[in-house]
Structures are given as structure tokens and as C-alpha cells.
Amino acid sequence: MPDLSPAGPDSTRLVLDLALTVRHDGHGGVADDLLAPEGLTAWVRDHASALPLDAEFTGDEASLGEVRAMRAAVRALFARAVRPGEPSPADAKRLLPVTEAVARLNAAAARVTTAPVLSWPDGDGAAPSVRDVVRTAEASGTDLLAAALARAALAFLASADRERLRACHAPRCVRYFLKEHPRQEWCKPSCGNRARVARHHERHNTASNSPAQNGT
């Protein structure tokens, strides 16, 4: 029976990677990795170790719609979590209302019944562990996928990691990221470089257009 409870870093990575299927396309626009079932298939297989699905999962229109709905809810709540900072510019003008996003995740998480199962391996010093195992025999692959993503989102949003969530506002970037140290402003060094170049050009243009520079 599949395990529906990626915990800790696994939940965090899973929900961040779901949000990051919306990304900069390299040409000044925004790309979406989940536009078609084939994109969902590739994404799920890349994250198979954190999901309660077999390695041969194949996406269809129904599962694609469910995952896109989970992503919209996650990104709306990410935008809430980074306040008073600005959300990602990718969807800042079309976010779900927070109450709708919360209800959507809660409903998806409840679609599959689970029960805690204790495992205790043989051997001295072996530590017991508990995992949430699916007890809903008739749950479809789409149900399992939606519930796993929703539960990962709930775990992340209720964790201390939420306090480190930021939206990257470097030119052309639309990513969310976890702040790793107090001075970090950008999701990766290349974004920091672009931001510094943009600031330099802005200061140069401001100085060039000032009255003193124009001789007035």
C-alpha cells in the first residue's frame, strides 16, 4: 500500500518544485511545464520517490487538471506567505482568493483515507518509524496524486520553512525560493548578477537624465 506522507525536506522540495513548474522561459516571458499531460508525466516521474504512484505513471487530462488546481492554490498561498513582500510577478494579478486556495487544498488532502503504520526493523539500534499508508482501496491515481501534493503543501505551509519563503524579483525571474542566509535576496547567483546590472543601469540612466548632467 502506498505511503502518502512525504515529510520534512521531502514535502518542502515537492511543493516548491510544483510551484516552480511556472518559470521564466528565457525570452522575457513565462513558461509552464504543465501545459499538457506529457509535461505532467515527466514531472511526476522525476518526483516518483516522493509520490505514492508507480514509476510508470502516465498523465491524462483529468490528472493534469487536478495538479494544475493544486498548483494554483499553492502559488496563491505562497503569495500570502511572503507578505509584506511582493508575490511572484508570474501570476500576481490572477491569484486565487486565499479562502478558496485553503479550501481546495483541504478538500484534496481529504480525498484519500490513510492510517499510521509502525515499522521497526530487526537489529540492535534500529529505530522505529511511522508512515501514513493509504487505506482507500478504490482511490484512483489522480486522487492519490492530488492528495499527496495537497498534504505536502499543508505540511510545508504549517512548518517553520514557510518563514523563509521569498519571491525572487530579479529581472525576468518568477521563482519562489527558501532564504538560506540573512543577506540572501535572490533565488540563485545568476539572478543576483542580473539584479546588480539592472540597478547599475538604472543609476547610470538616472544620473544621465538629471538636471545637472543636462546643463540646466
PDB file of C-alpha atoms in Angstrom:
ATOM      1  CA  MET A   1       0.000   0.000   0.000  1.00  0.00           C
ATOM      2  CA  PRO A   2       1.395   3.425  -0.948  1.00  0.00           C
ATOM      3  CA  ASP A   3       2.777   5.909   1.552  1.00  0.00           C
ATOM      4  CA  LEU A   4       1.034   9.298   1.313  1.00  0.00           C
ATOM      5  CA  SER A   5       3.169  11.282   3.714  1.00  0.00           C
ATOM      6  CA  PRO A   6       6.388  12.802   2.386  1.00  0.00           C
ATOM      7  CA  ALA A   7       7.737  14.615   5.427  1.00  0.00           C
ATOM      8  CA  GLY A   8      10.130  17.409   6.247  1.00  0.00           C
ATOM      9  CA  PRO A   9      12.530  18.202   3.404  1.00  0.00           C
ATOM     10  CA  ASP A  10      10.655  15.903   1.024  1.00  0.00           C
ATOM     11  CA  SER A  11       7.398  17.836   1.492  1.00  0.00           C
ATOM     12  CA  THR A  12       9.195  21.144   1.157  1.00  0.00           C
ATOM     13  CA  ARG A  13      11.027  20.153  -2.013  1.00  0.00           C
ATOM     14  CA  LEU A  14       7.895  18.642  -3.567  1.00  0.00           C
ATOM     15  CA  VAL A  15       5.705  21.684  -3.038  1.00  0.00           C
ATOM     16  CA  LEU A  16       8.426  24.128  -4.110  1.00  0.00           C
ATOM     17  CA  ASP A  17       9.068  22.137  -7.269  1.00  0.00           C
ATOM     18  CA  LEU A  18       5.332  22.148  -8.026  1.00  0.00           C
ATOM     19  CA  ALA A  19       5.273  25.943  -7.769  1.00  0.00           C
ATOM     20  CA  LEU A  20       8.378  26.166  -9.950  1.00  0.00           C
ATOM     21  CA  THR A  21       6.699  24.470 -12.891  1.00  0.00           C
ATOM     22  CA  VAL A  22       5.828  28.102 -13.674  1.00  0.00           C
ATOM     23  CA  ARG A  23       9.138  29.661 -14.691  1.00  0.00           C
ATOM     24  CA  HIS A  24      10.871  32.228 -16.875  1.00  0.00           C
ATOM     25  CA  ASP A  25      11.100  30.995 -20.463  1.00  0.00           C
ATOM     26  CA  GLY A  26      14.459  32.633 -21.248  1.00  0.00           C
ATOM     27  CA  HIS A  27      12.898  35.058 -23.701  1.00  0.00           C
ATOM     28  CA  GLY A  28      11.196  37.582 -21.449  1.00  0.00           C
ATOM     29  CA  GLY A  29       8.041  35.552 -20.877  1.00  0.00           C
ATOM     30  CA  VAL A  30       6.717  32.809 -18.619  1.00  0.00           C
ATOM     31  CA  ALA A  31       6.825  29.091 -19.389  1.00  0.00           C
ATOM     32  CA  ASP A  32       4.515  26.441 -17.952  1.00  0.00           C
ATOM     33  CA  ASP A  33       5.836  22.884 -17.640  1.00  0.00           C
ATOM     34  CA  LEU A  34       2.307  21.576 -17.037  1.00  0.00           C
ATOM     35  CA  LEU A  35       0.523  22.621 -20.208  1.00  0.00           C
ATOM     36  CA  ALA A  36      -0.066  19.067 -21.426  1.00  0.00           C
ATOM     37  CA  PRO A  37      -0.333  15.555 -19.941  1.00  0.00           C
ATOM     38  CA  GLU A  38       3.135  14.755 -21.285  1.00  0.00           C
ATOM     39  CA  GLY A  39       4.613  17.509 -19.125  1.00  0.00           C
ATOM     40  CA  LEU A  40       2.817  16.154 -16.062  1.00  0.00           C
ATOM     41  CA  THR A  41       4.063  12.635 -16.809  1.00  0.00           C
ATOM     42  CA  ALA A  42       7.665  13.850 -16.931  1.00  0.00           C
ATOM     43  CA  TRP A  43       7.297  15.904 -13.744  1.00  0.00           C
ATOM     44  CA  VAL A  44       5.690  13.086 -11.743  1.00  0.00           C
ATOM     45  CA  ARG A  45       8.291  10.564 -12.853  1.00  0.00           C
ATOM     46  CA  ASP A  46      11.046  12.998 -11.845  1.00  0.00           C
ATOM     47  CA  HIS A  47       9.469  13.130  -8.359  1.00  0.00           C
ATOM     48  CA  ALA A  48       8.482   9.475  -8.098  1.00  0.00           C
ATOM     49  CA  SER A  49      10.376   8.933  -4.845  1.00  0.00           C
ATOM     50  CA  ALA A  50       8.152  11.476  -3.057  1.00  0.00           C
ATOM     51  CA  LEU A  51       4.813  10.412  -4.564  1.00  0.00           C
ATOM     52  CA  PRO A  52       2.558   7.362  -3.931  1.00  0.00           C
ATOM     53  CA  LEU A  53       2.479   6.342  -7.596  1.00  0.00           C
ATOM     54  CA  ASP A  54       4.248   3.664  -9.597  1.00  0.00           C
ATOM     55  CA  ALA A  55       7.190   4.606 -11.777  1.00  0.00           C
ATOM     56  CA  GLU A  56       5.148   4.116 -14.957  1.00  0.00           C
ATOM     57  CA  PHE A  57       2.596   6.820 -14.137  1.00  0.00           C
ATOM     58  CA  THR A  58       1.177   8.458 -17.254  1.00  0.00           C
ATOM     59  CA  GLY A  59      -0.697  11.739 -17.010  1.00  0.00           C
ATOM     60  CA  ASP A  60      -4.051  12.435 -18.657  1.00  0.00           C
ATOM     61  CA  GLU A  61      -6.313  15.462 -18.879  1.00  0.00           C
ATOM     62  CA  ALA A  62      -8.026  14.671 -15.568  1.00  0.00           C
ATOM     63  CA  SER A  63      -4.801  14.338 -13.578  1.00  0.00           C
ATOM     64  CA  LEU A  64      -3.346  17.389 -15.315  1.00  0.00           C
ATOM     65  CA  GLY A  65      -6.364  19.473 -14.306  1.00  0.00           C
ATOM     66  CA  GLU A  66      -6.097  18.295 -10.704  1.00  0.00           C
ATOM     67  CA  VAL A  67      -2.398  19.099 -10.428  1.00  0.00           C
ATOM     68  CA  ARG A  68      -2.819  22.496 -12.042  1.00  0.00           C
ATOM     69  CA  ALA A  69      -5.572  23.198  -9.487  1.00  0.00           C
ATOM     70  CA  MET A  70      -3.207  22.211  -6.660  1.00  0.00           C
ATOM     71  CA  ARG A  71      -0.502  24.448  -8.118  1.00  0.00           C
ATOM     72  CA  ALA A  72      -2.831  27.449  -8.359  1.00  0.00           C
ATOM     73  CA  ALA A  73      -3.746  27.002  -4.695  1.00  0.00           C
ATOM     74  CA  VAL A  74      -0.104  26.613  -3.669  1.00  0.00           C
ATOM     75  CA  ARG A  75       1.019  29.716  -5.528  1.00  0.00           C
ATOM     76  CA  ALA A  76      -1.837  31.761  -4.054  1.00  0.00           C
ATOM     77  CA  LEU A  77      -0.787  30.721  -0.546  1.00  0.00           C
ATOM     78  CA  PHE A  78       2.879  31.315  -1.346  1.00  0.00           C
ATOM     79  CA  ALA A  79       1.894  34.872  -2.286  1.00  0.00           C
ATOM     80  CA  ARG A  80       0.191  35.182   1.104  1.00  0.00           C
ATOM     81  CA  ALA A  81       3.191  33.690   2.911  1.00  0.00           C
ATOM     82  CA  VAL A  82       5.725  36.186   1.525  1.00  0.00           C
ATOM     83  CA  ARG A  83       3.783  39.254   2.700  1.00  0.00           C
ATOM     84  CA  PRO A  84       4.615  42.087   3.158  1.00  0.00           C
ATOM     85  CA  GLY A  85       6.927  41.255   0.252  1.00  0.00           C
ATOM     86  CA  GLU A  86       5.534  41.176  -3.280  1.00  0.00           C
ATOM     87  CA  PRO A  87       4.463  37.834  -4.804  1.00  0.00           C
ATOM     88  CA  SER A  88       5.937  36.343  -7.947  1.00  0.00           C
ATOM     89  CA  PRO A  89       5.071  38.555 -10.928  1.00  0.00           C
ATOM     90  CA  ALA A  90       4.095  35.463 -12.932  1.00  0.00           C
ATOM     91  CA  ASP A  91       0.558  35.371 -11.529  1.00  0.00           C
ATOM     92  CA  ALA A  92       0.319  38.274  -9.090  1.00  0.00           C
ATOM     93  CA  LYS A  93      -2.719  39.712 -10.898  1.00  0.00           C
ATOM     94  CA  ARG A  94      -4.712  36.477 -11.072  1.00  0.00           C
ATOM     95  CA  LEU A  95      -4.238  34.691  -7.770  1.00  0.00           C
ATOM     96  CA  LEU A  96      -6.984  32.621  -6.181  1.00  0.00           C
ATOM     97  CA  PRO A  97      -8.581  34.141  -3.076  1.00  0.00           C
ATOM     98  CA  VAL A  98      -6.830  32.752  -0.015  1.00  0.00           C
ATOM     99  CA  THR A  99     -10.007  31.154   1.352  1.00  0.00           C
ATOM    100  CA  GLU A 100     -10.586  29.308  -1.925  1.00  0.00           C
ATOM    101  CA  ALA A 101      -6.963  28.150  -2.063  1.00  0.00           C
ATOM    102  CA  VAL A 102      -7.112  26.826   1.505  1.00  0.00           C
ATOM    103  CA  ALA A 103     -10.417  25.031   0.864  1.00  0.00           C
ATOM    104  CA  ARG A 104      -9.048  23.481  -2.333  1.00  0.00           C
ATOM    105  CA  LEU A 105      -6.001  22.010  -0.583  1.00  0.00           C
ATOM    106  CA  ASN A 106      -8.018  20.779   2.398  1.00  0.00           C
ATOM    107  CA  ALA A 107     -10.547  19.065   0.137  1.00  0.00           C
ATOM    108  CA  ALA A 108      -7.852  17.361  -1.939  1.00  0.00           C
ATOM    109  CA  ALA A 109      -5.971  16.187   1.159  1.00  0.00           C
ATOM    110  CA  ALA A 110      -9.152  14.559   2.483  1.00  0.00           C
ATOM    111  CA  ARG A 111      -9.913  12.581  -0.680  1.00  0.00           C
ATOM    112  CA  VAL A 112      -7.785   9.631   0.399  1.00  0.00           C
ATOM    113  CA  THR A 113      -8.068   7.851   3.757  1.00  0.00           C
ATOM    114  CA  THR A 114      -4.810   6.939   5.453  1.00  0.00           C
ATOM    115  CA  ALA A 115      -3.737   5.271   8.686  1.00  0.00           C
ATOM    116  CA  PRO A 116      -0.407   5.426  10.528  1.00  0.00           C
ATOM    117  CA  VAL A 117       1.640   2.235  10.230  1.00  0.00           C
ATOM    118  CA  LEU A 118       4.594   1.476  12.504  1.00  0.00           C
ATOM    119  CA  SER A 119       7.716  -0.195  11.127  1.00  0.00           C
ATOM    120  CA  TRP A 120      10.544  -1.440  13.344  1.00  0.00           C
ATOM    121  CA  PRO A 121      13.402  -3.186  11.521  1.00  0.00           C
ATOM    122  CA  ASP A 122      15.342  -6.050  13.085  1.00  0.00           C
ATOM    123  CA  GLY A 123      18.739  -5.356  14.570  1.00  0.00           C
ATOM    124  CA  ASP A 124      20.135  -3.637  17.617  1.00  0.00           C
ATOM    125  CA  GLY A 125      19.849   0.113  17.426  1.00  0.00           C
ATOM    126  CA  ALA A 126      17.303   0.053  14.595  1.00  0.00           C
ATOM    127  CA  ALA A 127      14.830   2.896  15.026  1.00  0.00           C
ATOM    128  CA  PRO A 128      11.084   2.546  14.526  1.00  0.00           C
ATOM    129  CA  SER A 129       9.285   4.816  12.071  1.00  0.00           C
ATOM    130  CA  VAL A 130       5.682   5.706  11.276  1.00  0.00           C
ATOM    131  CA  ARG A 131       4.254   6.396   7.853  1.00  0.00           C
ATOM    132  CA  ASP A 132       0.761   7.229   6.620  1.00  0.00           C
ATOM    133  CA  VAL A 133      -0.404   4.364   4.424  1.00  0.00           C
ATOM    134  CA  VAL A 134      -3.373   4.655   2.066  1.00  0.00           C
ATOM    135  CA  ARG A 135      -6.440   2.737   3.255  1.00  0.00           C
ATOM    136  CA  THR A 136      -8.822   3.810   0.489  1.00  0.00           C
ATOM    137  CA  ALA A 137      -8.790   0.794  -1.807  1.00  0.00           C
ATOM    138  CA  GLU A 138     -10.779   2.500  -4.573  1.00  0.00           C
ATOM    139  CA  ALA A 139      -8.635   5.647  -4.726  1.00  0.00           C
ATOM    140  CA  SER A 140      -7.586   6.473  -8.277  1.00  0.00           C
ATOM    141  CA  GLY A 141      -4.123   7.554  -9.319  1.00  0.00           C
ATOM    142  CA  THR A 142      -5.460  11.082  -9.732  1.00  0.00           C
ATOM    143  CA  ASP A 143      -6.862  11.028  -6.185  1.00  0.00           C
ATOM    144  CA  LEU A 144      -3.538   9.793  -4.809  1.00  0.00           C
ATOM    145  CA  LEU A 145      -1.569  12.419  -6.692  1.00  0.00           C
ATOM    146  CA  ALA A 146      -3.818  15.332  -5.712  1.00  0.00           C
ATOM    147  CA  ALA A 147      -3.931  14.228  -2.074  1.00  0.00           C
ATOM    148  CA  ALA A 148      -0.160  13.776  -1.861  1.00  0.00           C
ATOM    149  CA  LEU A 149       0.510  17.229  -3.316  1.00  0.00           C
ATOM    150  CA  ALA A 150      -2.090  18.846  -1.080  1.00  0.00           C
ATOM    151  CA  ARG A 151      -0.709  17.177   2.050  1.00  0.00           C
ATOM    152  CA  ALA A 152       2.828  18.205   1.129  1.00  0.00           C
ATOM    153  CA  ALA A 153       1.607  21.783   0.723  1.00  0.00           C
ATOM    154  CA  LEU A 154      -0.192  21.723   4.064  1.00  0.00           C
ATOM    155  CA  ALA A 155       2.907  20.311   5.796  1.00  0.00           C
ATOM    156  CA  PHE A 156       5.124  22.990   4.284  1.00  0.00           C
ATOM    157  CA  LEU A 157       2.771  25.901   4.981  1.00  0.00           C
ATOM    158  CA  ALA A 158       2.438  24.843   8.625  1.00  0.00           C
ATOM    159  CA  SER A 159       6.205  24.431   9.073  1.00  0.00           C
ATOM    160  CA  ALA A 160       8.964  26.825  10.043  1.00  0.00           C
ATOM    161  CA  ASP A 161      10.227  26.681   6.443  1.00  0.00           C
ATOM    162  CA  ARG A 162       7.306  28.911   5.437  1.00  0.00           C
ATOM    163  CA  GLU A 163       9.008  31.835   7.215  1.00  0.00           C
ATOM    164  CA  ARG A 164      11.968  31.533   4.840  1.00  0.00           C
ATOM    165  CA  LEU A 165       9.872  31.618   1.672  1.00  0.00           C
ATOM    166  CA  ARG A 166      10.568  34.525  -0.684  1.00  0.00           C
ATOM    167  CA  ALA A 167       9.678  35.559  -4.226  1.00  0.00           C
ATOM    168  CA  CYS A 168      12.674  36.361  -6.401  1.00  0.00           C
ATOM    169  CA  HIS A 169      12.336  39.773  -8.037  1.00  0.00           C
ATOM    170  CA  ALA A 170      15.453  39.757 -10.167  1.00  0.00           C
ATOM    171  CA  PRO A 171      14.756  40.844 -13.760  1.00  0.00           C
ATOM    172  CA  ARG A 172      12.854  38.126 -15.652  1.00  0.00           C
ATOM    173  CA  CYS A 173      12.678  35.749 -12.663  1.00  0.00           C
ATOM    174  CA  VAL A 174       9.345  34.428 -11.365  1.00  0.00           C
ATOM    175  CA  ARG A 175      10.635  31.827  -8.888  1.00  0.00           C
ATOM    176  CA  TYR A 176       9.862  31.289  -5.219  1.00  0.00           C
ATOM    177  CA  PHE A 177      12.752  30.125  -3.039  1.00  0.00           C
ATOM    178  CA  LEU A 178      13.760  29.453   0.558  1.00  0.00           C
ATOM    179  CA  LYS A 179      16.081  32.045   2.043  1.00  0.00           C
ATOM    180  CA  GLU A 180      19.215  30.229   3.232  1.00  0.00           C
ATOM    181  CA  HIS A 181      21.052  33.109   4.957  1.00  0.00           C
ATOM    182  CA  PRO A 182      20.134  36.614   6.217  1.00  0.00           C
ATOM    183  CA  ARG A 183      21.647  38.525   3.294  1.00  0.00           C
ATOM    184  CA  GLN A 184      20.163  36.390   0.519  1.00  0.00           C
ATOM    185  CA  GLU A 185      17.937  38.415  -1.809  1.00  0.00           C
ATOM    186  CA  TRP A 186      17.769  36.231  -4.914  1.00  0.00           C
ATOM    187  CA  CYS A 187      16.997  32.603  -5.702  1.00  0.00           C
ATOM    188  CA  LYS A 188      20.403  31.948  -7.304  1.00  0.00           C
ATOM    189  CA  PRO A 189      23.648  33.829  -8.100  1.00  0.00           C
ATOM    190  CA  SER A 190      22.726  34.486 -11.729  1.00  0.00           C
ATOM    191  CA  CYS A 191      19.629  36.354 -10.589  1.00  0.00           C
ATOM    192  CA  GLY A 192      21.758  38.427  -8.224  1.00  0.00           C
ATOM    193  CA  ASN A 193      24.080  39.314 -11.096  1.00  0.00           C
ATOM    194  CA  ARG A 194      21.173  40.418 -13.303  1.00  0.00           C
ATOM    195  CA  ALA A 195      19.699  42.481 -10.484  1.00  0.00           C
ATOM    196  CA  ARG A 196      23.003  44.258  -9.832  1.00  0.00           C
ATOM    197  CA  VAL A 197      23.440  45.014 -13.545  1.00  0.00           C
ATOM    198  CA  ALA A 198      19.893  46.359 -13.733  1.00  0.00           C
ATOM    199  CA  ARG A 199      20.487  48.583 -10.684  1.00  0.00           C
ATOM    200  CA  HIS A 200      23.732  49.897 -12.213  1.00  0.00           C
ATOM    201  CA  HIS A 201      21.977  50.798 -15.471  1.00  0.00           C
ATOM    202  CA  GLU A 202      19.127  52.434 -13.571  1.00  0.00           C
ATOM    203  CA  ARG A 203      21.529  54.581 -11.529  1.00  0.00           C
ATOM    204  CA  HIS A 204      23.505  55.486 -14.674  1.00  0.00           C
ATOM    205  CA  ASN A 205      20.350  56.479 -16.567  1.00  0.00           C
ATOM    206  CA  THR A 206      19.055  58.483 -13.603  1.00  0.00           C
ATOM    207  CA  ALA A 207      22.361  60.352 -13.345  1.00  0.00           C
ATOM    208  CA  SER A 208      22.481  60.967 -17.105  1.00  0.00           C
ATOM    209  CA  ASN A 209      18.987  62.443 -17.078  1.00  0.00           C
ATOM    210  CA  SER A 210      19.466  64.656 -14.023  1.00  0.00           C
ATOM    211  CA  PRO A 211      19.293  68.469 -14.473  1.00  0.00           C
ATOM    212  CA  ALA A 212      22.979  68.875 -13.536  1.00  0.00           C
ATOM    213  CA  GLN A 213      24.067  66.445 -16.223  1.00  0.00           C
ATOM    214  CA  ASN A 214      21.827  68.140 -18.769  1.00  0.00           C
ATOM    215  CA  GLY A 215      23.321  71.551 -18.028  1.00  0.00           C
ATOM    216  CA  THR A 216      20.138  73.042 -16.587  1.00  0.00           C
TER     217      THR A 216
END
